[in-house]
mmCIF file of N, CA and C in Angstrom:
data_model
loop_
_atom_site.group_PDB
_atom_site.id
_atom_site.type_symbol
_atom_site.label_atom_id
_atom_site.label_comp_id
_atom_site.label_asym_id
_atom_site.label_seq_id
_atom_site.Cartn_x
_atom_site.Cartn_y
_atom_site.Cartn_z
ATOM 1 N N UNK A 1 19.331 -20.760 -12.306
ATOM 2 C CA UNK A 1 20.439 -19.635 -12.297
ATOM 3 C C UNK A 1 20.249 -18.597 -12.636
ATOM 4 N N UNK A 2 20.183 -17.213 -12.404
ATOM 5 C CA UNK A 2 20.200 -16.298 -12.945
ATOM 6 C C UNK A 2 21.329 -16.425 -14.041
ATOM 7 N N UNK A 3 21.612 -15.551 -15.910
ATOM 8 C CA UNK A 3 22.724 -15.744 -16.694
ATOM 9 C C UNK A 3 23.333 -14.616 -15.599
ATOM 10 N N UNK A 4 24.629 -14.585 -15.635
ATOM 11 C CA UNK A 4 25.619 -13.522 -15.711
ATOM 12 C C UNK A 4 26.640 -12.952 -16.398
ATOM 13 N N UNK A 5 27.401 -11.613 -16.497
ATOM 14 C CA UNK A 5 27.251 -11.338 -17.930
ATOM 15 C C UNK A 5 29.344 -12.133 -17.590
ATOM 16 N N UNK A 6 30.116 -12.674 -18.557
ATOM 17 C CA UNK A 6 31.463 -13.408 -18.352
ATOM 18 C C UNK A 6 32.287 -12.227 -17.770
ATOM 19 N N UNK A 7 32.072 -11.340 -17.813
ATOM 20 C CA UNK A 7 32.901 -10.005 -17.304
ATOM 21 C C UNK A 7 33.000 -10.010 -15.801
ATOM 22 N N UNK A 8 31.754 -10.546 -15.258
ATOM 23 C CA UNK A 8 31.382 -10.169 -13.914
ATOM 24 C C UNK A 8 31.607 -11.423 -13.357
ATOM 25 N N UNK A 9 32.088 -12.990 -13.694
ATOM 26 C CA UNK A 9 32.195 -13.929 -13.203
ATOM 27 C C UNK A 9 33.052 -14.154 -12.150
ATOM 28 N N UNK A 10 32.902 -14.802 -11.368
ATOM 29 C CA UNK A 10 34.188 -14.902 -10.505
ATOM 30 C C UNK A 10 34.092 -16.300 -9.987
ATOM 31 N N UNK A 11 35.123 -17.158 -10.421
ATOM 32 C CA UNK A 11 35.113 -18.580 -9.936
ATOM 33 C C UNK A 11 34.743 -18.689 -8.576
ATOM 34 N N UNK A 12 35.158 -18.093 -7.521
ATOM 35 C CA UNK A 12 34.742 -18.276 -6.269
ATOM 36 C C UNK A 12 33.225 -18.068 -5.790
ATOM 37 N N UNK A 13 32.724 -17.240 -6.637
ATOM 38 C CA UNK A 13 31.284 -16.959 -6.300
ATOM 39 C C UNK A 13 30.541 -18.248 -7.027
ATOM 40 N N UNK A 14 30.765 -19.142 -7.809
ATOM 41 C CA UNK A 14 29.917 -19.864 -8.697
ATOM 42 C C UNK A 14 29.112 -21.008 -7.759
ATOM 43 N N UNK A 15 28.417 -21.169 -7.936
ATOM 44 C CA UNK A 15 26.883 -21.574 -6.836
ATOM 45 C C UNK A 15 27.371 -23.482 -6.823
ATOM 46 N N UNK A 16 28.070 -23.306 -8.260
ATOM 47 C CA UNK A 16 27.957 -25.072 -8.712
ATOM 48 C C UNK A 16 29.268 -25.872 -7.587
ATOM 49 N N UNK A 17 30.232 -24.842 -7.199
ATOM 50 C CA UNK A 17 31.241 -25.296 -6.360
ATOM 51 C C UNK A 17 30.991 -25.607 -4.884
ATOM 52 N N UNK A 18 29.774 -25.119 -4.575
ATOM 53 C CA UNK A 18 29.609 -25.346 -2.942
ATOM 54 C C UNK A 18 28.764 -26.781 -2.534
ATOM 55 N N UNK A 19 28.734 -27.240 -1.534
ATOM 56 C CA UNK A 19 27.822 -28.157 -1.323
ATOM 57 C C UNK A 19 26.367 -27.911 -1.162
ATOM 58 N N UNK A 20 26.252 -26.652 -1.200
ATOM 59 C CA UNK A 20 24.671 -26.316 -0.679
ATOM 60 C C UNK A 20 23.900 -26.791 -2.525
ATOM 61 N N UNK A 21 24.792 -26.874 -3.198
ATOM 62 C CA UNK A 21 24.044 -27.268 -4.106
ATOM 63 C C UNK A 21 23.303 -26.427 -5.417
ATOM 64 N N UNK A 22 23.046 -26.421 -6.339
ATOM 65 C CA UNK A 22 21.994 -25.400 -7.019
ATOM 66 C C UNK A 22 20.379 -25.861 -6.608
ATOM 67 N N UNK A 23 19.852 -24.555 -6.447
ATOM 68 C CA UNK A 23 18.448 -24.517 -5.780
ATOM 69 C C UNK A 23 17.446 -25.556 -6.824
ATOM 70 N N UNK A 24 16.691 -26.604 -6.323
ATOM 71 C CA UNK A 24 15.828 -27.363 -7.141
ATOM 72 C C UNK A 24 14.801 -26.588 -7.664
ATOM 73 N N UNK A 25 13.506 -27.212 -8.067
ATOM 74 C CA UNK A 25 12.726 -26.370 -8.613
ATOM 75 C C UNK A 25 11.477 -26.043 -7.676
ATOM 76 N N UNK A 26 11.591 -26.906 -6.498
ATOM 77 C CA UNK A 26 10.905 -27.048 -5.369
ATOM 78 C C UNK A 26 11.366 -26.647 -3.933
ATOM 79 N N UNK A 27 12.744 -25.755 -4.024
ATOM 80 C CA UNK A 27 13.494 -25.196 -2.768
ATOM 81 C C UNK A 27 12.643 -24.661 -1.706
ATOM 82 N N UNK A 28 11.500 -24.068 -2.206
ATOM 83 C CA UNK A 28 10.759 -23.066 -1.057
ATOM 84 C C UNK A 28 10.177 -24.062 0.107
ATOM 85 N N UNK A 29 9.714 -24.867 -0.517
ATOM 86 C CA UNK A 29 8.950 -26.225 0.176
ATOM 87 C C UNK A 29 10.114 -27.196 1.207
ATOM 88 N N UNK A 30 11.330 -27.054 0.535
ATOM 89 C CA UNK A 30 12.046 -28.244 1.003
ATOM 90 C C UNK A 30 13.251 -27.816 2.049
ATOM 91 N N UNK A 31 13.539 -26.301 1.849
ATOM 92 C CA UNK A 31 14.226 -25.612 2.875
ATOM 93 C C UNK A 31 14.169 -25.417 3.917
ATOM 94 N N UNK A 32 14.882 -25.914 4.915
ATOM 95 C CA UNK A 32 14.543 -25.652 6.486
ATOM 96 C C UNK A 32 14.380 -24.276 6.752
ATOM 97 N N UNK A 33 15.658 -23.417 6.264
ATOM 98 C CA UNK A 33 15.372 -22.004 6.514
ATOM 99 C C UNK A 33 15.541 -21.167 5.258
ATOM 100 N N UNK A 34 14.954 -19.700 5.487
ATOM 101 C CA UNK A 34 14.995 -19.294 4.287
ATOM 102 C C UNK A 34 14.672 -17.698 4.794
ATOM 103 N N UNK A 35 15.348 -16.987 3.761
ATOM 104 C CA UNK A 35 15.248 -15.412 3.865
ATOM 105 C C UNK A 35 14.899 -15.063 3.019
ATOM 106 N N UNK A 36 13.980 -13.702 2.895
ATOM 107 C CA UNK A 36 13.104 -13.105 1.820
ATOM 108 C C UNK A 36 13.782 -11.962 1.567
ATOM 109 N N UNK A 37 13.926 -11.313 0.317
ATOM 110 C CA UNK A 37 14.370 -9.971 0.301
ATOM 111 C C UNK A 37 13.717 -9.267 -0.794
ATOM 112 N N UNK A 38 12.827 -8.485 -0.813
ATOM 113 C CA UNK A 38 12.620 -7.715 -1.879
ATOM 114 C C UNK A 38 13.275 -6.320 -1.984
ATOM 115 N N UNK A 39 13.113 -6.224 -3.103
ATOM 116 C CA UNK A 39 13.911 -5.064 -3.810
ATOM 117 C C UNK A 39 12.856 -4.233 -4.840
ATOM 118 N N UNK A 40 12.478 -2.765 -4.310
ATOM 119 C CA UNK A 40 11.659 -2.067 -4.934
ATOM 120 C C UNK A 40 12.527 -0.910 -5.502
ATOM 121 N N UNK A 41 12.318 -0.884 -6.806
ATOM 122 C CA UNK A 41 13.149 0.112 -7.475
ATOM 123 C C UNK A 41 12.437 0.944 -8.236
ATOM 124 N N UNK A 42 12.485 2.522 -8.433
ATOM 125 C CA UNK A 42 11.574 2.987 -8.733
ATOM 126 C C UNK A 42 12.681 4.379 -9.808
ATOM 127 N N UNK A 43 12.342 4.481 -10.763
ATOM 128 C CA UNK A 43 13.442 4.848 -11.558
ATOM 129 C C UNK A 43 12.454 5.903 -12.464
ATOM 130 N N UNK A 44 12.419 7.221 -12.407
ATOM 131 C CA UNK A 44 11.844 8.433 -12.913
ATOM 132 C C UNK A 44 13.318 9.311 -13.960
ATOM 133 N N UNK A 45 13.329 9.244 -14.897
ATOM 134 C CA UNK A 45 13.920 10.016 -15.619
ATOM 135 C C UNK A 45 13.063 10.648 -16.841
ATOM 136 N N UNK A 46 13.002 11.714 -16.770
ATOM 137 C CA UNK A 46 12.088 12.755 -17.913
ATOM 138 C C UNK A 46 12.784 13.576 -18.307
ATOM 139 N N UNK A 47 13.265 12.756 -19.716
ATOM 140 C CA UNK A 47 14.003 13.677 -20.347
ATOM 141 C C UNK A 47 13.645 13.234 -21.652
ATOM 142 N N UNK A 48 13.142 14.054 -22.910
ATOM 143 C CA UNK A 48 12.805 13.576 -23.935
ATOM 144 C C UNK A 48 13.667 13.443 -24.841
ATOM 145 N N UNK A 49 13.963 11.954 -25.114
ATOM 146 C CA UNK A 49 14.874 11.278 -25.879
ATOM 147 C C UNK A 49 15.742 9.977 -25.226
ATOM 148 N N UNK A 50 15.772 10.906 -23.976
ATOM 149 C CA UNK A 50 17.198 10.071 -23.386
ATOM 150 C C UNK A 50 16.295 8.886 -21.955
ATOM 151 N N UNK A 51 14.968 9.443 -21.948
ATOM 152 C CA UNK A 51 14.461 8.682 -20.668
ATOM 153 C C UNK A 51 14.362 7.004 -21.085
ATOM 154 N N UNK A 52 14.120 6.513 -22.034
ATOM 155 C CA UNK A 52 13.958 5.021 -22.128
ATOM 156 C C UNK A 52 15.268 4.134 -22.432
ATOM 157 N N UNK A 53 16.379 4.678 -22.684
ATOM 158 C CA UNK A 53 17.787 4.458 -22.799
ATOM 159 C C UNK A 53 18.395 5.088 -21.361
ATOM 160 N N UNK A 54 18.312 5.686 -20.749
ATOM 161 C CA UNK A 54 18.794 5.769 -19.461
ATOM 162 C C UNK A 54 18.259 5.082 -18.218
ATOM 163 N N UNK A 55 16.700 5.009 -18.288
ATOM 164 C CA UNK A 55 16.246 4.156 -17.520
ATOM 165 C C UNK A 55 16.790 2.575 -17.832
ATOM 166 N N UNK A 56 16.695 2.096 -18.800
ATOM 167 C CA UNK A 56 17.195 0.784 -19.274
ATOM 168 C C UNK A 56 18.951 0.439 -18.722
ATOM 169 N N UNK A 57 19.551 1.763 -18.681
ATOM 170 C CA UNK A 57 20.896 1.164 -18.267
ATOM 171 C C UNK A 57 20.851 1.474 -16.945
ATOM 172 N N UNK A 58 20.180 2.155 -16.116
ATOM 173 C CA UNK A 58 19.975 1.939 -14.708
ATOM 174 C C UNK A 58 19.738 0.493 -14.368
ATOM 175 N N UNK A 59 18.229 0.061 -15.040
ATOM 176 C CA UNK A 59 18.182 -0.920 -14.536
ATOM 177 C C UNK A 59 18.805 -2.388 -14.976
ATOM 178 N N UNK A 60 19.529 -2.022 -15.709
ATOM 179 C CA UNK A 60 20.849 -3.720 -16.094
ATOM 180 C C UNK A 60 21.716 -3.451 -14.884
ATOM 181 N N UNK A 61 22.354 -2.231 -14.588
ATOM 182 C CA UNK A 61 23.132 -1.703 -13.574
ATOM 183 C C UNK A 61 22.824 -2.092 -12.532
ATOM 184 N N UNK A 62 21.545 -2.047 -11.567
ATOM 185 C CA UNK A 62 20.799 -2.362 -10.170
ATOM 186 C C UNK A 62 20.518 -4.167 -10.637
ATOM 187 N N UNK A 63 20.188 -4.818 -11.579
ATOM 188 C CA UNK A 63 20.197 -6.069 -11.568
ATOM 189 C C UNK A 63 21.524 -6.569 -11.617
ATOM 190 N N UNK A 64 22.450 -5.580 -12.133
ATOM 191 C CA UNK A 64 23.829 -6.531 -12.117
ATOM 192 C C UNK A 64 24.307 -6.533 -10.851
ATOM 193 N N UNK A 65 24.456 -5.250 -10.081
ATOM 194 C CA UNK A 65 24.513 -5.563 -8.392
ATOM 195 C C UNK A 65 23.769 -6.610 -7.837
ATOM 196 N N UNK A 66 22.320 -6.652 -7.674
ATOM 197 C CA UNK A 66 22.013 -7.263 -6.666
ATOM 198 C C UNK A 66 22.162 -9.319 -7.115
ATOM 199 N N UNK A 67 22.238 -9.213 -8.781
ATOM 200 C CA UNK A 67 22.611 -10.814 -9.158
ATOM 201 C C UNK A 67 23.673 -11.167 -8.482
ATOM 202 N N UNK A 68 25.054 -10.213 -8.923
ATOM 203 C CA UNK A 68 26.056 -10.415 -7.983
ATOM 204 C C UNK A 68 26.373 -10.383 -6.686
ATOM 205 N N UNK A 69 25.578 -9.600 -5.997
ATOM 206 C CA UNK A 69 25.204 -9.426 -4.465
ATOM 207 C C UNK A 69 25.057 -11.043 -3.793
ATOM 208 N N UNK A 70 23.665 -11.590 -4.724
ATOM 209 C CA UNK A 70 23.047 -12.322 -4.167
ATOM 210 C C UNK A 70 23.601 -13.983 -4.550
ATOM 211 N N UNK A 71 24.224 -13.931 -5.231
ATOM 212 C CA UNK A 71 25.632 -15.277 -5.830
ATOM 213 C C UNK A 71 26.687 -14.982 -4.619
ATOM 214 N N UNK A 72 27.077 -14.150 -4.449
ATOM 215 C CA UNK A 72 28.214 -14.029 -3.238
ATOM 216 C C UNK A 72 27.696 -14.291 -2.244
ATOM 217 N N UNK A 73 26.594 -13.658 -1.733
ATOM 218 C CA UNK A 73 25.925 -14.498 -0.480
ATOM 219 C C UNK A 73 25.444 -15.798 -0.170
ATOM 220 N N UNK A 74 24.706 -16.533 -1.155
ATOM 221 C CA UNK A 74 24.483 -17.813 -1.297
ATOM 222 C C UNK A 74 25.993 -18.376 -1.091
ATOM 223 N N UNK A 75 26.949 -18.035 -2.095
ATOM 224 C CA UNK A 75 28.480 -18.813 -2.045
ATOM 225 C C UNK A 75 29.122 -18.950 -0.750
ATOM 226 N N UNK A 76 28.814 -18.190 0.261
ATOM 227 C CA UNK A 76 29.733 -17.703 1.668
ATOM 228 C C UNK A 76 28.636 -17.978 2.382
ATOM 229 N N UNK A 77 27.703 -18.840 2.656
ATOM 230 C CA UNK A 77 26.820 -18.599 3.674
ATOM 231 C C UNK A 77 27.665 -19.549 4.396
ATOM 232 N N UNK A 78 28.305 -20.587 4.124
ATOM 233 C CA UNK A 78 29.113 -21.202 5.013
ATOM 234 C C UNK A 78 30.007 -20.704 6.315
ATOM 235 N N UNK A 79 30.066 -19.632 5.677
ATOM 236 C CA UNK A 79 31.033 -18.600 6.373
ATOM 237 C C UNK A 79 30.278 -18.135 7.122
ATOM 238 N N UNK A 80 29.226 -17.603 7.269
ATOM 239 C CA UNK A 80 28.676 -16.360 8.218
ATOM 240 C C UNK A 80 26.840 -17.416 9.176
ATOM 241 N N UNK A 81 26.303 -18.253 8.467
ATOM 242 C CA UNK A 81 25.057 -18.765 8.960
ATOM 243 C C UNK A 81 25.386 -19.027 10.654
ATOM 244 N N UNK A 82 26.816 -19.636 11.399
ATOM 245 C CA UNK A 82 26.733 -20.009 12.409
ATOM 246 C C UNK A 82 27.131 -19.022 12.934
ATOM 247 N N UNK A 83 27.031 -17.508 12.702
ATOM 248 C CA UNK A 83 27.520 -16.455 13.662
ATOM 249 C C UNK A 83 26.262 -16.297 14.652
ATOM 250 N N UNK A 84 26.984 -15.642 15.547
ATOM 251 C CA UNK A 84 25.911 -15.243 17.146
ATOM 252 C C UNK A 84 26.150 -13.555 16.561
ATOM 253 N N UNK A 85 25.018 -13.016 17.155
ATOM 254 C CA UNK A 85 24.779 -11.682 17.234
ATOM 255 C C UNK A 85 25.796 -11.296 17.788
ATOM 256 N N UNK A 86 26.483 -10.999 18.756
ATOM 257 C CA UNK A 86 27.840 -10.993 18.879
ATOM 258 C C UNK A 86 29.086 -10.763 18.297
ATOM 259 N N UNK A 87 28.754 -12.195 17.746
ATOM 260 C CA UNK A 87 29.811 -11.878 16.749
ATOM 261 C C UNK A 87 29.842 -11.030 15.158
ATOM 262 N N UNK A 88 28.631 -10.899 14.886
ATOM 263 C CA UNK A 88 27.908 -10.021 14.025
ATOM 264 C C UNK A 88 28.367 -8.518 14.509
ATOM 265 N N UNK A 89 27.974 -8.353 15.951
ATOM 266 C CA UNK A 89 28.212 -6.788 16.328
ATOM 267 C C UNK A 89 30.087 -6.545 16.257
ATOM 268 N N UNK A 90 30.795 -7.669 16.397
ATOM 269 C CA UNK A 90 31.932 -7.647 16.727
ATOM 270 C C UNK A 90 32.639 -6.940 15.123
ATOM 271 N N UNK A 91 32.017 -7.848 14.235
ATOM 272 C CA UNK A 91 32.474 -7.503 12.676
ATOM 273 C C UNK A 91 32.069 -6.392 11.900
ATOM 274 N N UNK A 92 30.827 -5.790 13.071
ATOM 275 C CA UNK A 92 30.391 -4.516 12.502
ATOM 276 C C UNK A 92 31.377 -3.060 12.904
ATOM 277 N N UNK A 93 32.047 -3.493 13.976
ATOM 278 C CA UNK A 93 33.181 -2.730 14.385
ATOM 279 C C UNK A 93 34.083 -2.573 13.548
ATOM 280 N N UNK A 94 34.814 -3.533 13.233
ATOM 281 C CA UNK A 94 35.693 -3.645 12.649
ATOM 282 C C UNK A 94 35.645 -3.103 11.340
ATOM 283 N N UNK A 95 34.697 -3.660 10.516
ATOM 284 C CA UNK A 95 34.654 -3.111 9.315
ATOM 285 C C UNK A 95 34.432 -1.491 9.424
ATOM 286 N N UNK A 96 33.476 -1.027 10.261
ATOM 287 C CA UNK A 96 33.643 0.491 10.462
ATOM 288 C C UNK A 96 34.677 1.403 10.863
ATOM 289 N N UNK A 97 35.618 0.619 11.566
ATOM 290 C CA UNK A 97 36.734 0.877 11.765
ATOM 291 C C UNK A 97 37.441 1.471 10.397
ATOM 292 N N UNK A 98 37.779 0.118 9.448
ATOM 293 C CA UNK A 98 38.448 -0.309 8.423
ATOM 294 C C UNK A 98 37.472 1.115 7.091
ATOM 295 N N UNK A 99 36.173 0.734 7.216
ATOM 296 C CA UNK A 99 35.758 1.855 6.709
ATOM 297 C C UNK A 99 36.402 3.254 6.656
ATOM 298 N N UNK A 100 36.140 3.806 7.869
ATOM 299 C CA UNK A 100 36.439 5.300 8.272
ATOM 300 C C UNK A 100 37.945 5.268 7.749
ATOM 301 N N UNK A 101 39.048 4.303 8.047
ATOM 302 C CA UNK A 101 40.109 4.238 7.660
ATOM 303 C C UNK A 101 40.587 4.645 6.199
ATOM 304 N N UNK A 102 39.404 3.819 5.262
ATOM 305 C CA UNK A 102 39.847 4.024 4.081
ATOM 306 C C UNK A 102 38.876 5.078 3.545
ATOM 307 N N UNK A 103 38.122 5.928 4.021
ATOM 308 C CA UNK A 103 37.516 6.796 3.729
ATOM 309 C C UNK A 103 38.468 8.140 3.840
ATOM 310 N N UNK A 104 39.149 8.247 4.871
ATOM 311 C CA UNK A 104 40.128 8.810 5.460
ATOM 312 C C UNK A 104 41.395 8.895 4.469
ATOM 313 N N UNK A 105 42.174 7.816 4.134
ATOM 314 C CA UNK A 105 43.210 7.755 4.020
ATOM 315 C C UNK A 105 43.053 7.068 2.293
ATOM 316 N N UNK A 106 42.238 6.528 2.121
ATOM 317 C CA UNK A 106 42.606 5.712 0.782
ATOM 318 C C UNK A 106 41.916 6.566 -0.525
ATOM 319 N N UNK A 107 41.906 5.930 -1.708
ATOM 320 C CA UNK A 107 41.548 6.662 -3.149
ATOM 321 C C UNK A 107 39.933 6.383 -2.970
ATOM 322 N N UNK A 108 39.572 7.417 -3.588
ATOM 323 C CA UNK A 108 38.140 7.561 -4.127
ATOM 324 C C UNK A 108 37.904 5.750 -5.015
ATOM 325 N N UNK A 109 36.871 4.872 -4.809
ATOM 326 C CA UNK A 109 36.866 3.589 -5.487
ATOM 327 C C UNK A 109 35.181 3.928 -5.722
ATOM 328 N N UNK A 110 35.206 3.161 -6.669
ATOM 329 C CA UNK A 110 33.203 3.121 -7.363
ATOM 330 C C UNK A 110 33.560 2.077 -8.638
ATOM 331 N N UNK A 111 32.176 1.761 -9.245
ATOM 332 C CA UNK A 111 31.978 0.694 -9.934
ATOM 333 C C UNK A 111 31.163 1.618 -11.153
ATOM 334 N N UNK A 112 31.352 1.400 -12.179
ATOM 335 C CA UNK A 112 30.940 1.938 -13.154
ATOM 336 C C UNK A 112 29.694 1.103 -14.046
ATOM 337 N N UNK A 113 28.852 1.631 -14.635
ATOM 338 C CA UNK A 113 27.704 1.021 -15.117
ATOM 339 C C UNK A 113 28.030 0.852 -16.461
ATOM 340 N N UNK A 114 27.307 -0.866 -16.976
ATOM 341 C CA UNK A 114 27.624 -1.133 -18.603
ATOM 342 C C UNK A 114 26.394 -0.793 -18.876
#
């Protein structure tokens, strides 16, 4: 498991709570199904004196985002692994409707980098 900042810890997304269990050392060979995801992030901030600090801050933010996302994905797989494509399309329609409503009526929301 990747270490996670205590400020970002949510008990409902703790892999130790689920029957899938922790991934063992050779999980790639023993897992019946697998999805691989590669993320390539290129950061170019060319400003003398600030470059390394800003790039490090961006990298920390991206790492935090991805670690939290994949923890949530792993911990919620029991809710989505059995979905059919028609189930997924119906969810997409519902989420688009909710997102459009939030964009048109809700307050601006976001995430601050640490």
